Coordinates of C-alpha atoms (C1' of nucleotides) in Angstrom, one line a residue:
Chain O
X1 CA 0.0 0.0 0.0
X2 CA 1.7 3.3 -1.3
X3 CA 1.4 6.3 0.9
X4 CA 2.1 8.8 -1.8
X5 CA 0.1 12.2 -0.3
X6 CA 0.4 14.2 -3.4
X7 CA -1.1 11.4 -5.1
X8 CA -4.0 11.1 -2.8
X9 CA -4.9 14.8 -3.1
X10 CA -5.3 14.3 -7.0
X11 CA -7.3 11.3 -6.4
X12 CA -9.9 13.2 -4.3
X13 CA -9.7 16.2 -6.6
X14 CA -10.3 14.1 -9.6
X15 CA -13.5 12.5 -7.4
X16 CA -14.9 16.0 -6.4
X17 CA -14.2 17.5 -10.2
X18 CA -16.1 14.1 -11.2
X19 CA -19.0 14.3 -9.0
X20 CA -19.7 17.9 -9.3
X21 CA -18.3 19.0 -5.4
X22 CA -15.9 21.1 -7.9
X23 CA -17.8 22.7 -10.6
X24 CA -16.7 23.5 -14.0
X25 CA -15.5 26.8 -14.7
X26 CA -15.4 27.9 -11.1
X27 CA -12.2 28.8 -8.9
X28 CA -10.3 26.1 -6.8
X29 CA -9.1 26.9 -3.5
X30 CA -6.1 28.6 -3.9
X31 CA -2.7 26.9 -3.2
X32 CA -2.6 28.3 0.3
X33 CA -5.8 27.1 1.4
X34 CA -5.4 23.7 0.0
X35 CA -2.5 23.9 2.3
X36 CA -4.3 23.9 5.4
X37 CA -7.3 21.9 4.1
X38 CA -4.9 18.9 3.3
X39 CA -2.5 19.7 6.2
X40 CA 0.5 19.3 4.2
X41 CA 3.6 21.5 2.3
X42 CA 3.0 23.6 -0.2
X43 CA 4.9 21.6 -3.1
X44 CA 2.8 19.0 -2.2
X45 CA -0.1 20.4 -2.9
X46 CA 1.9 21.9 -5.8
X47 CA 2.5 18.4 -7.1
X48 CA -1.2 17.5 -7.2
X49 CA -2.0 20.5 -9.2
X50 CA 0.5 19.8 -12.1
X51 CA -0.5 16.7 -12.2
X52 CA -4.3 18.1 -12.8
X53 CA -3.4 20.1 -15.4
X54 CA -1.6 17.9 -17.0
X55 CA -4.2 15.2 -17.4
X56 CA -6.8 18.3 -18.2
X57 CA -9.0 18.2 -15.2
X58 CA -7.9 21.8 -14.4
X59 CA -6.1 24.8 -15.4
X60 CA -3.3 27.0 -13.8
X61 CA -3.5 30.9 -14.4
X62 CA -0.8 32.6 -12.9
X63 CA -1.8 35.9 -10.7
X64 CA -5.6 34.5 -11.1
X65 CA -5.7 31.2 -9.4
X66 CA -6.3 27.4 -11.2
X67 CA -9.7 26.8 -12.4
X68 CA -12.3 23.3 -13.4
X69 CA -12.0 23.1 -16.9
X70 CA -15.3 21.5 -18.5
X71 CA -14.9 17.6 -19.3
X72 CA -17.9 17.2 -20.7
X73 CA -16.3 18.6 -24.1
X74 CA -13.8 16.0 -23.7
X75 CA -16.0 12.7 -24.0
X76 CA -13.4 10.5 -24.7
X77 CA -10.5 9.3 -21.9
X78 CA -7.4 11.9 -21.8
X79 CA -5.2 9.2 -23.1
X80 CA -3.6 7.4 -26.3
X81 CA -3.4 3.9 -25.2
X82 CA -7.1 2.9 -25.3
X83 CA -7.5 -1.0 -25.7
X84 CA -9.8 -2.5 -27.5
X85 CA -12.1 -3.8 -24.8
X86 CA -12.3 -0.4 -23.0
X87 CA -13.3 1.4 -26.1
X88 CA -15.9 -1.7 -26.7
X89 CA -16.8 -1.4 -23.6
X90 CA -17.4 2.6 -24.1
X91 CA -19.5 2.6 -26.9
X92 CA -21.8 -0.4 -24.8
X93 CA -21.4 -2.3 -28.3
X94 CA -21.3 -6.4 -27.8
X95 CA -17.9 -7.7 -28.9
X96 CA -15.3 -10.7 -29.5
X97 CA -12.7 -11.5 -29.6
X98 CA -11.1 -14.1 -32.3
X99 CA -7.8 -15.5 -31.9
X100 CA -6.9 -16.7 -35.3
X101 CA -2.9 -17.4 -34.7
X102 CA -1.1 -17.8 -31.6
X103 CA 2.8 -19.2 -31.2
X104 CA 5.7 -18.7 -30.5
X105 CA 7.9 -17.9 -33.4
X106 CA 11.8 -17.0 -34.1
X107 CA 11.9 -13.3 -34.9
X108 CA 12.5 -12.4 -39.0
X109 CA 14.8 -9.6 -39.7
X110 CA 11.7 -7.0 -39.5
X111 CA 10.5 -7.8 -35.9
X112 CA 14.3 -8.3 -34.8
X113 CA 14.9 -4.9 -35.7
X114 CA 12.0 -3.2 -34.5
X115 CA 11.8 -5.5 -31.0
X116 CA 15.5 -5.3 -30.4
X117 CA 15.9 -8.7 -30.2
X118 CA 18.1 -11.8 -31.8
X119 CA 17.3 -14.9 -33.8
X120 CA 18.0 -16.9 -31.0
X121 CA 15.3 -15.1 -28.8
X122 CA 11.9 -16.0 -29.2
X123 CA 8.7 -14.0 -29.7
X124 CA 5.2 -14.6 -28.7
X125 CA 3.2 -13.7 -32.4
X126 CA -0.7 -13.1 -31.8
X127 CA -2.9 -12.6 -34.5
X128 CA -6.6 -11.5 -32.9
X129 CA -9.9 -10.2 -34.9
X130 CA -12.4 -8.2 -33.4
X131 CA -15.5 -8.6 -34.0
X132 CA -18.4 -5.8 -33.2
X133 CA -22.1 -6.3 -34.6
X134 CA -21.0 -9.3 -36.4
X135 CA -19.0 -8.0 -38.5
X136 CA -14.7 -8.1 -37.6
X137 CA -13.6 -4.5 -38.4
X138 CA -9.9 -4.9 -36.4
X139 CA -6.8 -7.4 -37.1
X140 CA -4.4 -6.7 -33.9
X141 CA -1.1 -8.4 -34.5
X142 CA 0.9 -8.5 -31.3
X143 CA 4.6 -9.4 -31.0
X144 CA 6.1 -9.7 -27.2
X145 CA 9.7 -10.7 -26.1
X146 CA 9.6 -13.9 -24.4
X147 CA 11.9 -12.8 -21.9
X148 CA 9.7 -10.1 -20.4
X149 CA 6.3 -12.5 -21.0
X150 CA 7.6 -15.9 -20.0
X151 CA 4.0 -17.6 -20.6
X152 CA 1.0 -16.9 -22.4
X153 CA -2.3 -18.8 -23.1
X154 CA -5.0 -18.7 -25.6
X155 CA -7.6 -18.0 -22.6
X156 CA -5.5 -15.1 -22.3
X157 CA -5.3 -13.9 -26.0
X158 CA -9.0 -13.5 -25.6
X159 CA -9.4 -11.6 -23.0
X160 CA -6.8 -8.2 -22.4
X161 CA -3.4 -9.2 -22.7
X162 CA -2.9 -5.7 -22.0
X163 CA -4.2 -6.4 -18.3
X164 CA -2.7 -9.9 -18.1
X165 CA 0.7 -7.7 -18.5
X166 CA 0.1 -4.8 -16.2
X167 CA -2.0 -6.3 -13.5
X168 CA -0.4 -10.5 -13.5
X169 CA 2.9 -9.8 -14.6
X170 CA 3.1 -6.1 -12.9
X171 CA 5.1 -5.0 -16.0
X172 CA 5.2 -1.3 -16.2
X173 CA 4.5 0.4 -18.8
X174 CA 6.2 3.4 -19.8
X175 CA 5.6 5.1 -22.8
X176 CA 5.0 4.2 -26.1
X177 CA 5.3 5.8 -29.9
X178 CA 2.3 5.5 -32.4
X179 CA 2.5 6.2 -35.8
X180 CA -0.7 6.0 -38.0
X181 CA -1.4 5.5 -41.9
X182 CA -3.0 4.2 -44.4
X183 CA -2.3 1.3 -46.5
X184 CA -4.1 -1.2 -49.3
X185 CA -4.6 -4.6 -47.5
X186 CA -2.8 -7.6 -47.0
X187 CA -3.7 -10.6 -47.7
X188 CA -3.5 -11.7 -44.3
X189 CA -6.0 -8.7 -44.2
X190 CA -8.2 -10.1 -46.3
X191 CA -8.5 -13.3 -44.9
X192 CA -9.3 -11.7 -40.6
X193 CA -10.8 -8.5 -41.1
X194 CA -14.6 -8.2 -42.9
X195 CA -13.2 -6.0 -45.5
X196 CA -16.4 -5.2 -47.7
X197 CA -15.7 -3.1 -50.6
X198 CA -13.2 -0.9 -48.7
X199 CA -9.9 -0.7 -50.6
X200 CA -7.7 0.5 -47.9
X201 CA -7.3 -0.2 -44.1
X202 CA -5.8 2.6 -41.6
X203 CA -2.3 0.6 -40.0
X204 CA -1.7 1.6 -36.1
X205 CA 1.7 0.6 -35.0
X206 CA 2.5 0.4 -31.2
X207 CA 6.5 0.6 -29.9
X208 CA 5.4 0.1 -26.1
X209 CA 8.4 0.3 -24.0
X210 CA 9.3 -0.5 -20.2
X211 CA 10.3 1.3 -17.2
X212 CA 13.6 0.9 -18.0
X213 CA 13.3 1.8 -21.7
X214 CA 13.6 -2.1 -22.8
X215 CA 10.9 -2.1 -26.1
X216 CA 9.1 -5.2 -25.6
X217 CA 6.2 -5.3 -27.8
X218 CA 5.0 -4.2 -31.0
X219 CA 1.4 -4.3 -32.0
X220 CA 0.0 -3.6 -35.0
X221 CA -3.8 -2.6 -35.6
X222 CA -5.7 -2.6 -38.7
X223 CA -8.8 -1.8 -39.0
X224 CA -11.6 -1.5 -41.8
X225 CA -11.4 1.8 -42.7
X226 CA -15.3 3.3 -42.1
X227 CA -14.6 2.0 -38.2
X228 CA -11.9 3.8 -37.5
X229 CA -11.8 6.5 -34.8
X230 CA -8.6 7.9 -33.2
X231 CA -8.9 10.5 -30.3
X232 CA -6.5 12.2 -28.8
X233 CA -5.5 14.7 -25.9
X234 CA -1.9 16.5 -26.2
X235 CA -0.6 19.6 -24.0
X236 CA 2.0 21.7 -25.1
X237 CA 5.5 21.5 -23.7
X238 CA 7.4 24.1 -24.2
Chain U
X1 CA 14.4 37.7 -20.5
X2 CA 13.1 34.8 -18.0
X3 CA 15.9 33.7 -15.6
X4 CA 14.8 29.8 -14.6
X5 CA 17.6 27.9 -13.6
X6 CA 15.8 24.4 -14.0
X7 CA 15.0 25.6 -18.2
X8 CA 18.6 26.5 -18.4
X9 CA 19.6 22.8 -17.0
X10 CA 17.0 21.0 -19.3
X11 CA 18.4 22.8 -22.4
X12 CA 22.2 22.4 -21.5
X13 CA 20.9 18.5 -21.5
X14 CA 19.0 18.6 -24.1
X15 CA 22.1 19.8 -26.4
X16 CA 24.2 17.7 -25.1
X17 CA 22.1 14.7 -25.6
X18 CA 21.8 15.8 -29.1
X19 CA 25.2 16.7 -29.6
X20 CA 26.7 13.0 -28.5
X21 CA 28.4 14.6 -25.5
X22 CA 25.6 12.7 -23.4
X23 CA 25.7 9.0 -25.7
X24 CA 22.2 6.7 -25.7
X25 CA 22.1 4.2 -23.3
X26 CA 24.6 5.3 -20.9
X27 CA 23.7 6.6 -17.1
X28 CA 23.5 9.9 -16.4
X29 CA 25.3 11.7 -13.2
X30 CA 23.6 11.2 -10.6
X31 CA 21.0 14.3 -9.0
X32 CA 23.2 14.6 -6.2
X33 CA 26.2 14.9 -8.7
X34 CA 24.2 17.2 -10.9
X35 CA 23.0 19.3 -7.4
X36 CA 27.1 20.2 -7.6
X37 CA 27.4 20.8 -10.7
X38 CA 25.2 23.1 -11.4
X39 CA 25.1 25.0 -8.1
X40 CA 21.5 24.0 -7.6
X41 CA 19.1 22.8 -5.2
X42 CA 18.1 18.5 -6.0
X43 CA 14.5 19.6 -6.0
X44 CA 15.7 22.0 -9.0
X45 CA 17.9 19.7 -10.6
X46 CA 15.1 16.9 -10.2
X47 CA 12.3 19.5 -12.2
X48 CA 14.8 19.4 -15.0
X49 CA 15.3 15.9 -15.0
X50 CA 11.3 15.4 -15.3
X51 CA 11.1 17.5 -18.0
X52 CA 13.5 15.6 -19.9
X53 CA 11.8 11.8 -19.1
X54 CA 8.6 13.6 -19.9
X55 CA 9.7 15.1 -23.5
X56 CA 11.2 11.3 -24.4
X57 CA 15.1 12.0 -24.1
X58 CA 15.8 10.0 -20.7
X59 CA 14.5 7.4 -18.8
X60 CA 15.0 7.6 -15.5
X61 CA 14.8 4.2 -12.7
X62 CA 14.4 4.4 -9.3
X63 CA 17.4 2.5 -7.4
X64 CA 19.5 2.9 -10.2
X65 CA 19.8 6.2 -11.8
X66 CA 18.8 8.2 -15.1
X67 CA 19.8 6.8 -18.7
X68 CA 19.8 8.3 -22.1
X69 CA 17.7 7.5 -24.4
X70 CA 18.4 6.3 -28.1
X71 CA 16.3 8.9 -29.7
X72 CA 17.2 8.1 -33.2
X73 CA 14.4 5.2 -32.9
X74 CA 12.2 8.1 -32.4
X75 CA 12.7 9.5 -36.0
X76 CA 10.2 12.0 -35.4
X77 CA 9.5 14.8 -33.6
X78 CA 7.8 14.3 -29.9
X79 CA 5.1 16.0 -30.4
X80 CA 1.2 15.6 -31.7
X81 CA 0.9 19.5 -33.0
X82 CA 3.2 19.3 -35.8
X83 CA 2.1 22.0 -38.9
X84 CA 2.9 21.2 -42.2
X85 CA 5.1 23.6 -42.8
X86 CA 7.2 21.6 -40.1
X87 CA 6.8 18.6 -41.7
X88 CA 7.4 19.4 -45.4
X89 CA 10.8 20.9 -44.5
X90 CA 11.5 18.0 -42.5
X91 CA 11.1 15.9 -45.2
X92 CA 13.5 18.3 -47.4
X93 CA 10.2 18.6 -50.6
X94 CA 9.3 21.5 -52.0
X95 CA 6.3 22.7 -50.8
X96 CA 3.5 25.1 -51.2
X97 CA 0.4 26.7 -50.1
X98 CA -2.6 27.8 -51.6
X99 CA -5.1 30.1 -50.1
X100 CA -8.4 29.4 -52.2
X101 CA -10.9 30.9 -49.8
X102 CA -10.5 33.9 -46.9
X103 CA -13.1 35.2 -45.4
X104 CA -15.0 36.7 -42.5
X105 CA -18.1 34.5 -42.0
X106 CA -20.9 34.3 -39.3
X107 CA -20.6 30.9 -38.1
X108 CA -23.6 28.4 -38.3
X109 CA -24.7 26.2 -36.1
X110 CA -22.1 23.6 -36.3
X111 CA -19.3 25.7 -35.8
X112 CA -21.5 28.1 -32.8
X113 CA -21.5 24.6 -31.2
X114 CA -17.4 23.5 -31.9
X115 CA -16.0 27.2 -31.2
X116 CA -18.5 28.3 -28.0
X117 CA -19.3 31.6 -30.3
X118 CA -23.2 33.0 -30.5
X119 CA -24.3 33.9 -33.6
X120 CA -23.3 37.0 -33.6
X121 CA -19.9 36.9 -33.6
X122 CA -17.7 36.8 -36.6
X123 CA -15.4 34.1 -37.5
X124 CA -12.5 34.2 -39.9
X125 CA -12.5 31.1 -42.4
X126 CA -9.3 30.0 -44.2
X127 CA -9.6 27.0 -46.4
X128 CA -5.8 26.4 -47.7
X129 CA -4.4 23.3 -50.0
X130 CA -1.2 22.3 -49.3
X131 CA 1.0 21.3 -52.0
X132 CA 4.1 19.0 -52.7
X133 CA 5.6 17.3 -55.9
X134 CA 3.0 19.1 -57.9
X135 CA -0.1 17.6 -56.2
X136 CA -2.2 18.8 -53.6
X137 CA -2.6 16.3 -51.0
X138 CA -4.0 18.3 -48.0
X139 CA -7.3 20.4 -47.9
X140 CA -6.9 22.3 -44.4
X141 CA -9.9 24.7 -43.0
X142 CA -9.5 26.6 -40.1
X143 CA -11.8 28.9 -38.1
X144 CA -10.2 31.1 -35.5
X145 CA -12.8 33.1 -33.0
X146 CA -12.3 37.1 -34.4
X147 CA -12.6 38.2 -30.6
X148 CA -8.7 36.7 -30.3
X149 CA -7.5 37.0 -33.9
X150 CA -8.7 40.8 -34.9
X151 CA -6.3 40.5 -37.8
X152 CA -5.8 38.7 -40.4
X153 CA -4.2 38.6 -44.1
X154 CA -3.9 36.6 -47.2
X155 CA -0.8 37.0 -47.1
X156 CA -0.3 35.3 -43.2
X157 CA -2.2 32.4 -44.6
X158 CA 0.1 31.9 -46.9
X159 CA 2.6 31.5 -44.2
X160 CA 2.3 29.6 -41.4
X161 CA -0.5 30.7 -39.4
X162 CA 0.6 29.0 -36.2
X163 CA 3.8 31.2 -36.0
X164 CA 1.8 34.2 -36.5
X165 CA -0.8 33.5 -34.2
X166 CA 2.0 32.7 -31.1
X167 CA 4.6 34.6 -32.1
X168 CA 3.1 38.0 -33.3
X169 CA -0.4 37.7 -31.6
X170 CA 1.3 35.7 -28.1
X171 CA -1.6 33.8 -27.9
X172 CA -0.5 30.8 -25.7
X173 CA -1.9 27.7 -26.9
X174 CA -2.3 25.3 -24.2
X175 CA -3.7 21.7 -25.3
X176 CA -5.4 20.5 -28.2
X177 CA -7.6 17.7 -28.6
X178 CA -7.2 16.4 -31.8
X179 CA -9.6 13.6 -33.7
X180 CA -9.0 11.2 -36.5
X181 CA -11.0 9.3 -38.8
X182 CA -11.9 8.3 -42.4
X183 CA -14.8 9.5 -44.4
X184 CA -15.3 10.2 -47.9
X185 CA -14.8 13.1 -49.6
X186 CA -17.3 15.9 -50.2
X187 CA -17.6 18.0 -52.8
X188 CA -14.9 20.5 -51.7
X189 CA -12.3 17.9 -51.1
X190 CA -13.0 17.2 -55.1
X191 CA -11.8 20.9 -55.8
X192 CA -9.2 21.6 -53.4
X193 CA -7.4 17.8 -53.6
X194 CA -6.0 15.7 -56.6
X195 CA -7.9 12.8 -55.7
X196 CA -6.6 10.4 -58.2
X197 CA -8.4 7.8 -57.7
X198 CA -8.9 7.5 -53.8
X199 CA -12.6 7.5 -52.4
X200 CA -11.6 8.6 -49.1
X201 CA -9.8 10.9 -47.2
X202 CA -8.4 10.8 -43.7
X203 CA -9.8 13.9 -41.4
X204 CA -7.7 15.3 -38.8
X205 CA -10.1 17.6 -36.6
X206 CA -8.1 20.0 -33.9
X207 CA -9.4 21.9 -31.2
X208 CA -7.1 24.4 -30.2
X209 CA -7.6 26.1 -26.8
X210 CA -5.5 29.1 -24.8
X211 CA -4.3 29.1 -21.7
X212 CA -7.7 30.7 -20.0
X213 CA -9.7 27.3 -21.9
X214 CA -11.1 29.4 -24.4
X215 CA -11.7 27.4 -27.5
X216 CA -10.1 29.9 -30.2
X217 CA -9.3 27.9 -33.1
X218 CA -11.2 24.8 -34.8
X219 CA -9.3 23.1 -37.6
X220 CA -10.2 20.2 -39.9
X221 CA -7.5 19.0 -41.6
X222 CA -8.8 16.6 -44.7
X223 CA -5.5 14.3 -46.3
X224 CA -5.6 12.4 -49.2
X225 CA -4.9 8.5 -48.0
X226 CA -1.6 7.5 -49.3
X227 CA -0.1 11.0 -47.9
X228 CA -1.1 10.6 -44.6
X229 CA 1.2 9.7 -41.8
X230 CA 0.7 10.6 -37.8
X231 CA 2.7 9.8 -35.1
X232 CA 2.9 10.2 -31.6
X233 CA 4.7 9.7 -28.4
X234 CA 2.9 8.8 -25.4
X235 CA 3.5 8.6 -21.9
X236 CA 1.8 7.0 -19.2
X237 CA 0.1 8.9 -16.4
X238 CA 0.5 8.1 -12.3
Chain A
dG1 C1' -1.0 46.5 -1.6
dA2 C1' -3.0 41.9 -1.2
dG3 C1' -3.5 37.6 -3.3
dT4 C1' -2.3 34.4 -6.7
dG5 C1' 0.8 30.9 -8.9
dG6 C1' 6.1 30.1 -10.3
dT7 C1' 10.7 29.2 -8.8
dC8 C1' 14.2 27.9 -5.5
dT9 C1' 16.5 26.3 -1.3
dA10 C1' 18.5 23.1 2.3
dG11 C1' 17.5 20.0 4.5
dA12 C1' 14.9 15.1 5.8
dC13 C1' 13.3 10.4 5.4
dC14 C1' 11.8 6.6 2.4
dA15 C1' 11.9 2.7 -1.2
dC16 C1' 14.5 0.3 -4.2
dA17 C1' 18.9 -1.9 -6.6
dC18 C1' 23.2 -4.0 -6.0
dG19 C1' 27.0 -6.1 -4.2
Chain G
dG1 C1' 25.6 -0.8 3.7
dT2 C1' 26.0 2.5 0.0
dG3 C1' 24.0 4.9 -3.7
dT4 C1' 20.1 5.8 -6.3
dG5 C1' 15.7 8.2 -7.3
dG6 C1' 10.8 9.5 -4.8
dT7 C1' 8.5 12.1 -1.5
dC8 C1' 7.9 15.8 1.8
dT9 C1' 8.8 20.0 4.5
dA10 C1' 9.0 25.0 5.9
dG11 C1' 10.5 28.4 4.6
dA12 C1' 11.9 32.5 0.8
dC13 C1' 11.5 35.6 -3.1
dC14 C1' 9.6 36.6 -7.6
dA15 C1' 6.0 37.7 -11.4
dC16 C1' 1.6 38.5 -12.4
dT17 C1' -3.5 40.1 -11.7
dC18 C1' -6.8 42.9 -9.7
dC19 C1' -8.5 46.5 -6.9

DNA sequence: GAGTGGTCTAGACCACACG
DNA sequence: GTGTGGTCTAGACCACTCC
């Protein structure tokens, strides 16, 4: 059980700014009284607040004081890794999931390269369809280093690897770089995702990295081109 | 001229990453080290060292220390607000921009609703193609709110309006939520884009807002297919 | 001038990695 | 145990907004 206090103040403040205690477009409590309410330093209180307005709950205006921004304008989570069963999930649509291919294969030149791995290391390959009103819009291809995923099932595949990893295995994810474009199908295309008449489908590729900057999976998601629906929520540095 | 000590740190590390005189994959001094160093405070030296795990060029590990990151596996730049004008001379191709219309407009009821303006505001309307090698691939249409962006010429437009906008005007853009998806084209993406023979186009929508929250700037930006690319580099929250 | 958030300091203790 | 980064404190001064 982590004790972290600055992390415990955003948590509440998310909860109040969620449940209306905090309304939007009103005034928090400056710095100084959140001080005294929370009994604590003000850096503290300091670190909350970044961390608000960094994930958009609020904003920081120096001289004025930090202010409840609106999230109703922002219906979709303030995040880019969304997995397929939240976003399912989301829309209340009934899903599947299809695992079509699952093994563990010795990594070609492409995936050595791109998962920073060997020939002699070996790779998990998962090939998944997903399936929404009948119809399967999504081919995921997922590539993980064996030596950070020692074991991996089919039962899995068909759930959320992506919770398998971070809840069983407690890996911890760190970052990860998207890129996005369009492409004319594969064959392999053809064959897992309901393609229709669509000519095209829009290619998602996933470099999802560790804590300690190790890349150990790349994902691939294609999907039919009319389902396709990116969101996105990006601050400006400096 | 600001004065902050923990911007001055981040950029001396910044160059040096870039530079080689910090190498990829190689431990960083420690804070304590760095506290010397630079005649600094750890808390100080430890905002700099955030900012640098947060914009992608280290990584750093509790227990063991900070590492740098091989960036050139990030080709691109770390950021989701990238303007074309950015991008084509990144990719060293000639480029250009055409202004086809300009114009103040009242807004309807689509963009009252997108920009938080009554009807009785004015709103400037840009719609610009974006050419390179000879073929315009981009149709980009942008509404700014006249209340922040009194003024406003053909000839900016034919620039890059983002420069003018923070650099002349020193409006400070503060996030941007930014949506992608697929659709086909309408009639104006016919007359702005050469099509060839593509029956969709990929649709970039922006929502650009200032430091106050104020929505100022709504921006669709319509690609043809096989031009588009989008990356981006994200980081996990907590 | 009073109140706000932004930066900075010089300490302290903790959790974790490693030998 | 030693060294690392993570959290926290109780101050201080500054830059900005508003009255």
């Amino acid at each position: 059980m982590k004790n972290n206090k600055y992390l415990t103040i955003y948590e509440e403040m998310v909860e109040q700014i969620k449940n209306g205690t905090l309304k939007p477009n009103t005034k928090l409590p400056s710095e100084n009284d959140l001080v005294e309410q929370y009994d604590t330093s003000r850096e503290t209180v300091r670190k909350a607040l970044t961390m608000l307005s960094q994930n958009g709950y609020i904003q920081k205006v120096r001289g004025k004081g930090s202010f409840v921004l609106d999230m109703t304008k922002f219906d979709f989570p303030i995040s880019g890794l969304v997995s397929f069963k939240e976003l399912a999930q989301k829309m209340g649509k009934p899903w599947k999931t299809i695992v079509n291919e699952f093994e563990l294969i010795k990594p070609d030149d492409y995936l050595q390269k791109h998962l920073s791995v060997t020939g002699k290391d070996s790779v998990w390959k998962v090939l998944r369809s997903r399936e929404m009103d009948g119809e399967r819009i999504i081919l995921d291809k997922d590539y993980f280093n064996k030596k950070y995923v020692p074991i991996l099932t089919k039962e899995i595949c068909e759930g959320s690897i992506y919770e398998y990893l971070e809840e069983d295995l407690q890996l911890k994810i760190s970052f990860a770089k998207k890129e996005i474009y369009v492409e004319e199908p594969t064959e392999e295309d053809c064959r897992y995702i309901d393609l229709q008449d669509y000519n095209h489908v829009v290619v998602v590729k996933n470099f999802v990295y560790l804590e300690d900057a190790s890349l150990f999976q790349y994902t691939e998601s294609r999907h039919r081109l009319d389902k396709f629906r990116f969101v996105d929520f990006a601050r400006r540095g400096h």
